[in-house]
């Protein structure tokens, strides 16, 4: 059986500006995540942000792997900070669901792959912090633009991957160019995670658990899902995650 990979989604509200109330509420996920998982041999299942610990635990119990997708800013109260004026819109239902879901997923040792916001949520769930707004809070250096007007699959800046890191082995290279459209970034890294890739201005572009064979947790700041057609290194990330989920499913079945 192919492993079942949960893909987180957001809650999108269409507002009726005349009636000033939601016209409709929708579950929304970029299909690139779904395709990325399916191409790698996993069975993707899109997860709506539902309320409650019991729902999160039930969902976690059914998954072999979790892909945390990109999206809006994370509420800084999850890492003990008050919001600064530069914080963008947050989606409270999504924040609460993903943090709660991760609690159960991590306890079960389910392999987690985080992309963009996904890396940030992962870092916070494990005890790390974020830059609420990269351009106003990360000072002392000249930031590269971590935003782009060009199509989302086009590279924006370089990334250097640490020698000896597990992600270097997965991607099969140590230097690459990635797309970049993120407002936030990892500040203090969570215990257990290791920073394994940087952009030239020092922004954390990837982090992984210190031993992926013990617990497969990996996140990238760039949108790997949108770059799958540009290079095998991006597809390899999805493949490694699905393989880890497959191993987890086999271990679970044997237990
Ligand atoms: Mn970037």
PDB file of C-alpha atoms and ligand atoms in Angstrom:
ATOM      1  CA  UNK A   1       0.000   0.000   0.000  1.00  0.00           C
ATOM      2  CA  UNK A   2       1.165   3.487  -0.819  1.00  0.00           C
ATOM      3  CA  UNK A   3       1.599   5.748   2.223  1.00  0.00           C
ATOM      4  CA  UNK A   4      -1.136   8.249   3.066  1.00  0.00           C
ATOM      5  CA  UNK A   5       0.258  11.788   3.205  1.00  0.00           C
ATOM      6  CA  UNK A   6      -1.797  14.542   4.817  1.00  0.00           C
ATOM      7  CA  UNK A   7      -1.459  17.927   3.101  1.00  0.00           C
ATOM      8  CA  UNK A   8      -2.453  20.933   5.207  1.00  0.00           C
ATOM      9  CA  UNK A   9      -4.714  23.544   3.679  1.00  0.00           C
ATOM     10  CA  UNK A  10      -6.024  26.945   4.547  1.00  0.00           C
ATOM     11  CA  UNK A  11      -9.435  28.355   5.254  1.00  0.00           C
ATOM     12  CA  UNK A  12     -10.339  30.881   2.590  1.00  0.00           C
ATOM     13  CA  UNK A  13     -13.225  33.232   3.193  1.00  0.00           C
ATOM     14  CA  UNK A  14     -14.897  35.196   0.438  1.00  0.00           C
ATOM     15  CA  UNK A  15     -16.370  38.327   1.931  1.00  0.00           C
ATOM     16  CA  UNK A  16     -19.540  39.948   0.764  1.00  0.00           C
ATOM     17  CA  UNK A  17     -18.520  43.591   1.071  1.00  0.00           C
ATOM     18  CA  UNK A  18     -22.115  44.808   0.988  1.00  0.00           C
ATOM     19  CA  UNK A  19     -23.504  42.407   3.584  1.00  0.00           C
ATOM     20  CA  UNK A  20     -20.132  42.501   5.460  1.00  0.00           C
ATOM     21  CA  UNK A  21     -20.262  38.815   6.213  1.00  0.00           C
ATOM     22  CA  UNK A  22     -18.583  35.743   4.690  1.00  0.00           C
ATOM     23  CA  UNK A  23     -20.203  34.741   1.428  1.00  0.00           C
ATOM     24  CA  UNK A  24     -18.547  31.376   1.532  1.00  0.00           C
ATOM     25  CA  UNK A  25     -15.806  29.513   3.415  1.00  0.00           C
ATOM     26  CA  UNK A  26     -13.530  27.140   1.510  1.00  0.00           C
ATOM     27  CA  UNK A  27     -10.710  24.675   2.080  1.00  0.00           C
ATOM     28  CA  UNK A  28      -7.851  25.761  -0.186  1.00  0.00           C
ATOM     29  CA  UNK A  29      -4.556  24.076  -1.068  1.00  0.00           C
ATOM     30  CA  UNK A  30      -2.258  24.630  -4.040  1.00  0.00           C
ATOM     31  CA  UNK A  31      -2.524  21.530  -6.224  1.00  0.00           C
ATOM     32  CA  UNK A  32       1.276  21.519  -6.660  1.00  0.00           C
ATOM     33  CA  UNK A  33       1.546  19.956  -3.180  1.00  0.00           C
ATOM     34  CA  UNK A  34      -0.956  17.261  -4.115  1.00  0.00           C
ATOM     35  CA  UNK A  35       0.859  16.564  -7.393  1.00  0.00           C
ATOM     36  CA  UNK A  36       4.249  16.538  -5.664  1.00  0.00           C
ATOM     37  CA  UNK A  37       3.128  13.846  -3.223  1.00  0.00           C
ATOM     38  CA  UNK A  38       1.348  11.778  -5.894  1.00  0.00           C
ATOM     39  CA  UNK A  39       4.320  11.902  -8.289  1.00  0.00           C
ATOM     40  CA  UNK A  40       6.542  10.639  -5.463  1.00  0.00           C
ATOM     41  CA  UNK A  41       4.278   7.610  -4.971  1.00  0.00           C
ATOM     42  CA  UNK A  42       2.295   8.805  -1.970  1.00  0.00           C
ATOM     43  CA  UNK A  43      -1.465   9.129  -1.659  1.00  0.00           C
ATOM     44  CA  UNK A  44      -2.229  12.773  -0.843  1.00  0.00           C
ATOM     45  CA  UNK A  45      -5.163  13.715   1.343  1.00  0.00           C
ATOM     46  CA  UNK A  46      -5.986  17.391   1.897  1.00  0.00           C
ATOM     47  CA  UNK A  47      -6.683  18.236   5.531  1.00  0.00           C
ATOM     48  CA  UNK A  48      -9.153  20.994   6.411  1.00  0.00           C
ATOM     49  CA  UNK A  49      -8.273  23.026   9.511  1.00  0.00           C
ATOM     50  CA  UNK A  50     -10.737  21.534  11.978  1.00  0.00           C
ATOM     51  CA  UNK A  51     -11.081  22.431  15.645  1.00  0.00           C
ATOM     52  CA  UNK A  52     -10.270  20.320  18.644  1.00  0.00           C
ATOM     53  CA  UNK A  53      -7.623  17.990  19.979  1.00  0.00           C
ATOM     54  CA  UNK A  54      -9.677  14.866  19.368  1.00  0.00           C
ATOM     55  CA  UNK A  55     -10.083  15.618  15.656  1.00  0.00           C
ATOM     56  CA  UNK A  56      -6.362  16.333  15.318  1.00  0.00           C
ATOM     57  CA  UNK A  57      -5.495  13.113  17.125  1.00  0.00           C
ATOM     58  CA  UNK A  58      -7.846  11.073  14.941  1.00  0.00           C
ATOM     59  CA  UNK A  59      -6.351  12.556  11.787  1.00  0.00           C
ATOM     60  CA  UNK A  60      -2.792  11.984  13.032  1.00  0.00           C
ATOM     61  CA  UNK A  61      -3.667   8.355  13.749  1.00  0.00           C
ATOM     62  CA  UNK A  62      -4.613   7.797  10.124  1.00  0.00           C
ATOM     63  CA  UNK A  63      -1.541   9.350   8.501  1.00  0.00           C
ATOM     64  CA  UNK A  64       1.763   7.844   7.392  1.00  0.00           C
ATOM     65  CA  UNK A  65       3.275  11.253   6.595  1.00  0.00           C
ATOM     66  CA  UNK A  66       2.445  14.953   6.912  1.00  0.00           C
ATOM     67  CA  UNK A  67       3.216  17.744   4.454  1.00  0.00           C
ATOM     68  CA  UNK A  68       2.863  21.202   5.988  1.00  0.00           C
ATOM     69  CA  UNK A  69       2.101  23.560   3.122  1.00  0.00           C
ATOM     70  CA  UNK A  70       2.877  27.252   2.670  1.00  0.00           C
ATOM     71  CA  UNK A  71       0.585  30.146   3.513  1.00  0.00           C
ATOM     72  CA  UNK A  72      -0.135  33.035   5.830  1.00  0.00           C
ATOM     73  CA  UNK A  73       1.835  34.331   8.823  1.00  0.00           C
ATOM     74  CA  UNK A  74       1.750  32.327  12.045  1.00  0.00           C
ATOM     75  CA  UNK A  75       0.270  34.031  15.118  1.00  0.00           C
ATOM     76  CA  UNK A  76       3.348  35.023  17.218  1.00  0.00           C
ATOM     77  CA  UNK A  77       1.554  34.100  20.459  1.00  0.00           C
ATOM     78  CA  UNK A  78       2.575  30.516  19.625  1.00  0.00           C
ATOM     79  CA  UNK A  79       6.146  31.540  20.397  1.00  0.00           C
ATOM     80  CA  UNK A  80       5.322  33.955  23.195  1.00  0.00           C
ATOM     81  CA  UNK A  81       5.445  37.269  21.338  1.00  0.00           C
ATOM     82  CA  UNK A  82       2.944  40.064  20.826  1.00  0.00           C
ATOM     83  CA  UNK A  83       2.244  40.932  17.188  1.00  0.00           C
ATOM     84  CA  UNK A  84       4.254  43.767  15.629  1.00  0.00           C
ATOM     85  CA  UNK A  85       2.523  46.169  13.173  1.00  0.00           C
ATOM     86  CA  UNK A  86       4.286  44.523  10.215  1.00  0.00           C
ATOM     87  CA  UNK A  87       2.678  41.144  10.884  1.00  0.00           C
ATOM     88  CA  UNK A  88       0.448  40.103   7.995  1.00  0.00           C
ATOM     89  CA  UNK A  89      -2.978  38.510   8.160  1.00  0.00           C
ATOM     90  CA  UNK A  90      -3.195  35.292  10.159  1.00  0.00           C
ATOM     91  CA  UNK A  91      -5.742  32.472   9.976  1.00  0.00           C
ATOM     92  CA  UNK A  92      -6.437  31.455  13.595  1.00  0.00           C
ATOM     93  CA  UNK A  93      -8.273  28.230  12.667  1.00  0.00           C
ATOM     94  CA  UNK A  94      -5.331  27.061  10.566  1.00  0.00           C
ATOM     95  CA  UNK A  95      -2.695  28.012  13.157  1.00  0.00           C
ATOM     96  CA  UNK A  96      -4.541  26.179  15.940  1.00  0.00           C
ATOM     97  CA  UNK A  97      -5.121  23.067  13.831  1.00  0.00           C
ATOM     98  CA  UNK A  98      -1.561  22.733  12.556  1.00  0.00           C
ATOM     99  CA  UNK A  99       0.026  23.244  15.984  1.00  0.00           C
ATOM    100  CA  UNK A 100      -2.374  20.732  17.552  1.00  0.00           C
ATOM    101  CA  UNK A 101      -1.958  18.240  14.700  1.00  0.00           C
ATOM    102  CA  UNK A 102       1.833  18.466  14.930  1.00  0.00           C
ATOM    103  CA  UNK A 103       1.713  17.629  18.627  1.00  0.00           C
ATOM    104  CA  UNK A 104       0.080  14.287  17.822  1.00  0.00           C
ATOM    105  CA  UNK A 105       2.075  13.685  14.631  1.00  0.00           C
ATOM    106  CA  UNK A 106       5.432  14.263  16.337  1.00  0.00           C
ATOM    107  CA  UNK A 107       4.495  12.072  19.294  1.00  0.00           C
ATOM    108  CA  UNK A 108       3.770   9.235  16.860  1.00  0.00           C
ATOM    109  CA  UNK A 109       7.023   9.766  14.934  1.00  0.00           C
ATOM    110  CA  UNK A 110       5.179  10.416  11.659  1.00  0.00           C
ATOM    111  CA  UNK A 111       7.549  11.869   9.012  1.00  0.00           C
ATOM    112  CA  UNK A 112       6.967  15.609   8.492  1.00  0.00           C
ATOM    113  CA  UNK A 113       7.977  17.705   5.495  1.00  0.00           C
ATOM    114  CA  UNK A 114       7.476  21.461   5.903  1.00  0.00           C
ATOM    115  CA  UNK A 115       7.471  23.937   3.050  1.00  0.00           C
ATOM    116  CA  UNK A 116       7.800  27.716   3.602  1.00  0.00           C
ATOM    117  CA  UNK A 117       5.228  28.417   6.350  1.00  0.00           C
ATOM    118  CA  UNK A 118       5.450  24.673   6.992  1.00  0.00           C
ATOM    119  CA  UNK A 119       9.098  24.990   8.057  1.00  0.00           C
ATOM    120  CA  UNK A 120       8.133  27.913  10.281  1.00  0.00           C
ATOM    121  CA  UNK A 121       5.222  26.083  11.939  1.00  0.00           C
ATOM    122  CA  UNK A 122       7.452  23.049  12.471  1.00  0.00           C
ATOM    123  CA  UNK A 123      10.121  25.202  14.123  1.00  0.00           C
ATOM    124  CA  UNK A 124       7.586  26.861  16.435  1.00  0.00           C
ATOM    125  CA  UNK A 125       5.858  23.577  17.350  1.00  0.00           C
ATOM    126  CA  UNK A 126       9.261  22.235  18.425  1.00  0.00           C
ATOM    127  CA  UNK A 127      10.044  25.337  20.517  1.00  0.00           C
ATOM    128  CA  UNK A 128      11.693  27.790  18.118  1.00  0.00           C
ATOM    129  CA  UNK A 129      10.817  31.377  17.139  1.00  0.00           C
ATOM    130  CA  UNK A 130      10.302  33.364  13.920  1.00  0.00           C
ATOM    131  CA  UNK A 131      10.987  36.748  12.444  1.00  0.00           C
ATOM    132  CA  UNK A 132       7.459  38.160  12.298  1.00  0.00           C
ATOM    133  CA  UNK A 133       8.589  40.382   9.446  1.00  0.00           C
ATOM    134  CA  UNK A 134      11.904  39.542   7.857  1.00  0.00           C
ATOM    135  CA  UNK A 135      12.617  42.937   6.299  1.00  0.00           C
ATOM    136  CA  UNK A 136      12.039  45.012   9.462  1.00  0.00           C
ATOM    137  CA  UNK A 137      13.423  42.589  12.061  1.00  0.00           C
ATOM    138  CA  UNK A 138      16.491  40.995  10.521  1.00  0.00           C
ATOM    139  CA  UNK A 139      18.943  43.858  10.600  1.00  0.00           C
ATOM    140  CA  UNK A 140      22.688  44.267  10.334  1.00  0.00           C
ATOM    141  CA  UNK A 141      22.789  42.899   6.831  1.00  0.00           C
ATOM    142  CA  UNK A 142      21.449  43.792   3.437  1.00  0.00           C
ATOM    143  CA  UNK A 143      18.632  41.396   2.790  1.00  0.00           C
ATOM    144  CA  UNK A 144      18.155  39.791  -0.549  1.00  0.00           C
ATOM    145  CA  UNK A 145      14.621  40.196  -1.779  1.00  0.00           C
ATOM    146  CA  UNK A 146      12.792  37.183  -0.410  1.00  0.00           C
ATOM    147  CA  UNK A 147       9.863  38.023  -2.599  1.00  0.00           C
ATOM    148  CA  UNK A 148       9.390  37.834  -6.333  1.00  0.00           C
ATOM    149  CA  UNK A 149       7.152  39.196  -9.031  1.00  0.00           C
ATOM    150  CA  UNK A 150       8.333  36.585 -11.529  1.00  0.00           C
ATOM    151  CA  UNK A 151       6.479  33.245 -11.914  1.00  0.00           C
ATOM    152  CA  UNK A 152       6.667  31.151  -8.760  1.00  0.00           C
ATOM    153  CA  UNK A 153       8.811  28.394 -10.302  1.00  0.00           C
ATOM    154  CA  UNK A 154      11.587  30.824 -11.281  1.00  0.00           C
ATOM    155  CA  UNK A 155      14.678  30.999  -9.050  1.00  0.00           C
ATOM    156  CA  UNK A 156      15.235  34.194  -7.068  1.00  0.00           C
ATOM    157  CA  UNK A 157      18.333  33.681  -4.909  1.00  0.00           C
ATOM    158  CA  UNK A 158      21.094  31.198  -4.214  1.00  0.00           C
ATOM    159  CA  UNK A 159      21.149  28.707  -1.375  1.00  0.00           C
ATOM    160  CA  UNK A 160      24.168  27.014   0.103  1.00  0.00           C
ATOM    161  CA  UNK A 161      23.563  23.592   1.619  1.00  0.00           C
ATOM    162  CA  UNK A 162      25.821  22.362   4.435  1.00  0.00           C
ATOM    163  CA  UNK A 163      28.237  19.579   3.575  1.00  0.00           C
ATOM    164  CA  UNK A 164      27.425  16.422   5.467  1.00  0.00           C
ATOM    165  CA  UNK A 165      23.790  17.403   5.977  1.00  0.00           C
ATOM    166  CA  UNK A 166      21.103  14.842   5.271  1.00  0.00           C
ATOM    167  CA  UNK A 167      19.314  17.210   2.876  1.00  0.00           C
ATOM    168  CA  UNK A 168      22.511  17.494   0.790  1.00  0.00           C
ATOM    169  CA  UNK A 169      22.366  13.733   0.316  1.00  0.00           C
ATOM    170  CA  UNK A 170      18.671  13.826  -0.531  1.00  0.00           C
ATOM    171  CA  UNK A 171      18.977  16.629  -3.096  1.00  0.00           C
ATOM    172  CA  UNK A 172      22.320  15.466  -4.430  1.00  0.00           C
ATOM    173  CA  UNK A 173      23.828  18.951  -4.532  1.00  0.00           C
ATOM    174  CA  UNK A 174      25.130  21.703  -2.277  1.00  0.00           C
ATOM    175  CA  UNK A 175      24.432  24.831  -4.289  1.00  0.00           C
ATOM    176  CA  UNK A 176      21.151  25.705  -5.905  1.00  0.00           C
ATOM    177  CA  UNK A 177      18.955  28.620  -6.855  1.00  0.00           C
ATOM    178  CA  UNK A 178      15.486  28.743  -5.354  1.00  0.00           C
ATOM    179  CA  UNK A 179      12.301  30.760  -5.604  1.00  0.00           C
ATOM    180  CA  UNK A 180      11.562  33.039  -2.665  1.00  0.00           C
ATOM    181  CA  UNK A 181       8.327  34.553  -1.487  1.00  0.00           C
ATOM    182  CA  UNK A 182       8.172  34.519   2.255  1.00  0.00           C
ATOM    183  CA  UNK A 183       7.415  37.281   4.704  1.00  0.00           C
ATOM    184  CA  UNK A 184       8.613  35.407   7.777  1.00  0.00           C
ATOM    185  CA  UNK A 185      11.589  33.155   8.523  1.00  0.00           C
ATOM    186  CA  UNK A 186      13.170  31.061  11.266  1.00  0.00           C
ATOM    187  CA  UNK A 187      14.843  33.156  14.001  1.00  0.00           C
ATOM    188  CA  UNK A 188      15.802  30.905  16.929  1.00  0.00           C
ATOM    189  CA  UNK A 189      16.001  27.295  15.859  1.00  0.00           C
ATOM    190  CA  UNK A 190      14.078  24.718  17.906  1.00  0.00           C
ATOM    191  CA  UNK A 191      15.981  22.115  19.950  1.00  0.00           C
ATOM    192  CA  UNK A 192      16.592  18.974  17.903  1.00  0.00           C
ATOM    193  CA  UNK A 193      16.636  20.824  14.583  1.00  0.00           C
ATOM    194  CA  UNK A 194      19.804  21.715  12.693  1.00  0.00           C
ATOM    195  CA  UNK A 195      20.076  24.565  10.185  1.00  0.00           C
ATOM    196  CA  UNK A 196      21.361  22.979   6.998  1.00  0.00           C
ATOM    197  CA  UNK A 197      20.952  25.637   4.301  1.00  0.00           C
ATOM    198  CA  UNK A 198      21.251  29.433   4.104  1.00  0.00           C
ATOM    199  CA  UNK A 199      20.744  32.144   1.545  1.00  0.00           C
ATOM    200  CA  UNK A 200      23.794  34.437   1.122  1.00  0.00           C
ATOM    201  CA  UNK A 201      22.215  37.012   3.494  1.00  0.00           C
ATOM    202  CA  UNK A 202      22.013  34.461   6.309  1.00  0.00           C
ATOM    203  CA  UNK A 203      18.322  33.567   6.191  1.00  0.00           C
ATOM    204  CA  UNK A 204      17.618  29.957   7.212  1.00  0.00           C
ATOM    205  CA  UNK A 205      16.493  28.173   4.043  1.00  0.00           C
ATOM    206  CA  UNK A 206      16.341  24.604   5.375  1.00  0.00           C
ATOM    207  CA  UNK A 207      16.383  22.758   8.687  1.00  0.00           C
ATOM    208  CA  UNK A 208      16.295  19.071   9.519  1.00  0.00           C
ATOM    209  CA  UNK A 209      16.067  16.858  12.588  1.00  0.00           C
ATOM    210  CA  UNK A 210      19.531  15.855  13.751  1.00  0.00           C
ATOM    211  CA  UNK A 211      18.934  12.216  12.777  1.00  0.00           C
ATOM    212  CA  UNK A 212      16.377  11.579  10.020  1.00  0.00           C
ATOM    213  CA  UNK A 213      16.624   7.823  10.470  1.00  0.00           C
ATOM    214  CA  UNK A 214      15.361   8.261  14.015  1.00  0.00           C
ATOM    215  CA  UNK A 215      12.694  10.828  13.211  1.00  0.00           C
ATOM    216  CA  UNK A 216      12.138  12.204   9.697  1.00  0.00           C
ATOM    217  CA  UNK A 217      11.552  15.949  10.112  1.00  0.00           C
ATOM    218  CA  UNK A 218      12.695  18.314   7.392  1.00  0.00           C
ATOM    219  CA  UNK A 219      11.680  21.760   6.212  1.00  0.00           C
ATOM    220  CA  UNK A 220      12.644  24.085   3.398  1.00  0.00           C
ATOM    221  CA  UNK A 221      11.929  27.800   3.147  1.00  0.00           C
ATOM    222  CA  UNK A 222      11.571  27.832  -0.624  1.00  0.00           C
ATOM    223  CA  UNK A 223       8.526  26.546  -2.490  1.00  0.00           C
ATOM    224  CA  UNK A 224       9.903  23.207  -3.660  1.00  0.00           C
ATOM    225  CA  UNK A 225       6.430  22.170  -4.839  1.00  0.00           C
ATOM    226  CA  UNK A 226       6.485  24.906  -7.485  1.00  0.00           C
ATOM    227  CA  UNK A 227       9.999  24.005  -8.719  1.00  0.00           C
ATOM    228  CA  UNK A 228       9.471  20.281  -9.340  1.00  0.00           C
ATOM    229  CA  UNK A 229       9.783  20.707 -13.102  1.00  0.00           C
ATOM    230  CA  UNK A 230      13.025  22.712 -12.829  1.00  0.00           C
ATOM    231  CA  UNK A 231      15.246  20.117 -11.188  1.00  0.00           C
ATOM    232  CA  UNK A 232      15.351  16.648  -9.648  1.00  0.00           C
ATOM    233  CA  UNK A 233      16.604  18.104  -6.340  1.00  0.00           C
ATOM    234  CA  UNK A 234      13.120  19.459  -5.567  1.00  0.00           C
ATOM    235  CA  UNK A 235      11.356  16.221  -6.548  1.00  0.00           C
ATOM    236  CA  UNK A 236      13.885  14.291  -4.446  1.00  0.00           C
ATOM    237  CA  UNK A 237      12.594  16.035  -1.313  1.00  0.00           C
ATOM    238  CA  UNK A 238       9.069  14.745  -1.949  1.00  0.00           C
ATOM    239  CA  UNK A 239      10.446  11.292  -2.765  1.00  0.00           C
ATOM    240  CA  UNK A 240      12.500  11.111   0.449  1.00  0.00           C
ATOM    241  CA  UNK A 241       9.471  12.155   2.500  1.00  0.00           C
ATOM    242  CA  UNK A 242       7.199   9.572   0.871  1.00  0.00           C
ATOM    243  CA  UNK A 243       9.868   6.869   1.361  1.00  0.00           C
ATOM    244  CA  UNK A 244      10.153   7.775   5.043  1.00  0.00           C
ATOM    245  CA  UNK A 245       6.337   7.619   5.315  1.00  0.00           C
ATOM    246  CA  UNK A 246       6.403   4.188   3.686  1.00  0.00           C
ATOM    247  CA  UNK A 247       8.978   2.986   6.237  1.00  0.00           C
ATOM    248  CA  UNK A 248       6.872   4.421   9.033  1.00  0.00           C
ATOM    249  CA  UNK A 249       3.761   2.634   7.710  1.00  0.00           C
ATOM    250  CA  UNK A 250       5.647  -0.690   7.607  1.00  0.00           C
ATOM    251  CA  UNK A 251       6.965  -0.217  11.153  1.00  0.00           C
ATOM    252  CA  UNK A 252       3.459   0.662  12.346  1.00  0.00           C
ATOM    253  CA  UNK A 253       1.965  -2.411  10.657  1.00  0.00           C
ATOM    254  CA  UNK A 254       4.615  -4.634  12.262  1.00  0.00           C
ATOM    255  CA  UNK A 255       4.103  -3.209  15.748  1.00  0.00           C
TER     256      UNK A 255
HETATM  257 MN1  LIG B   1      14.265  33.009   0.565  1.00  0.00          MN
END
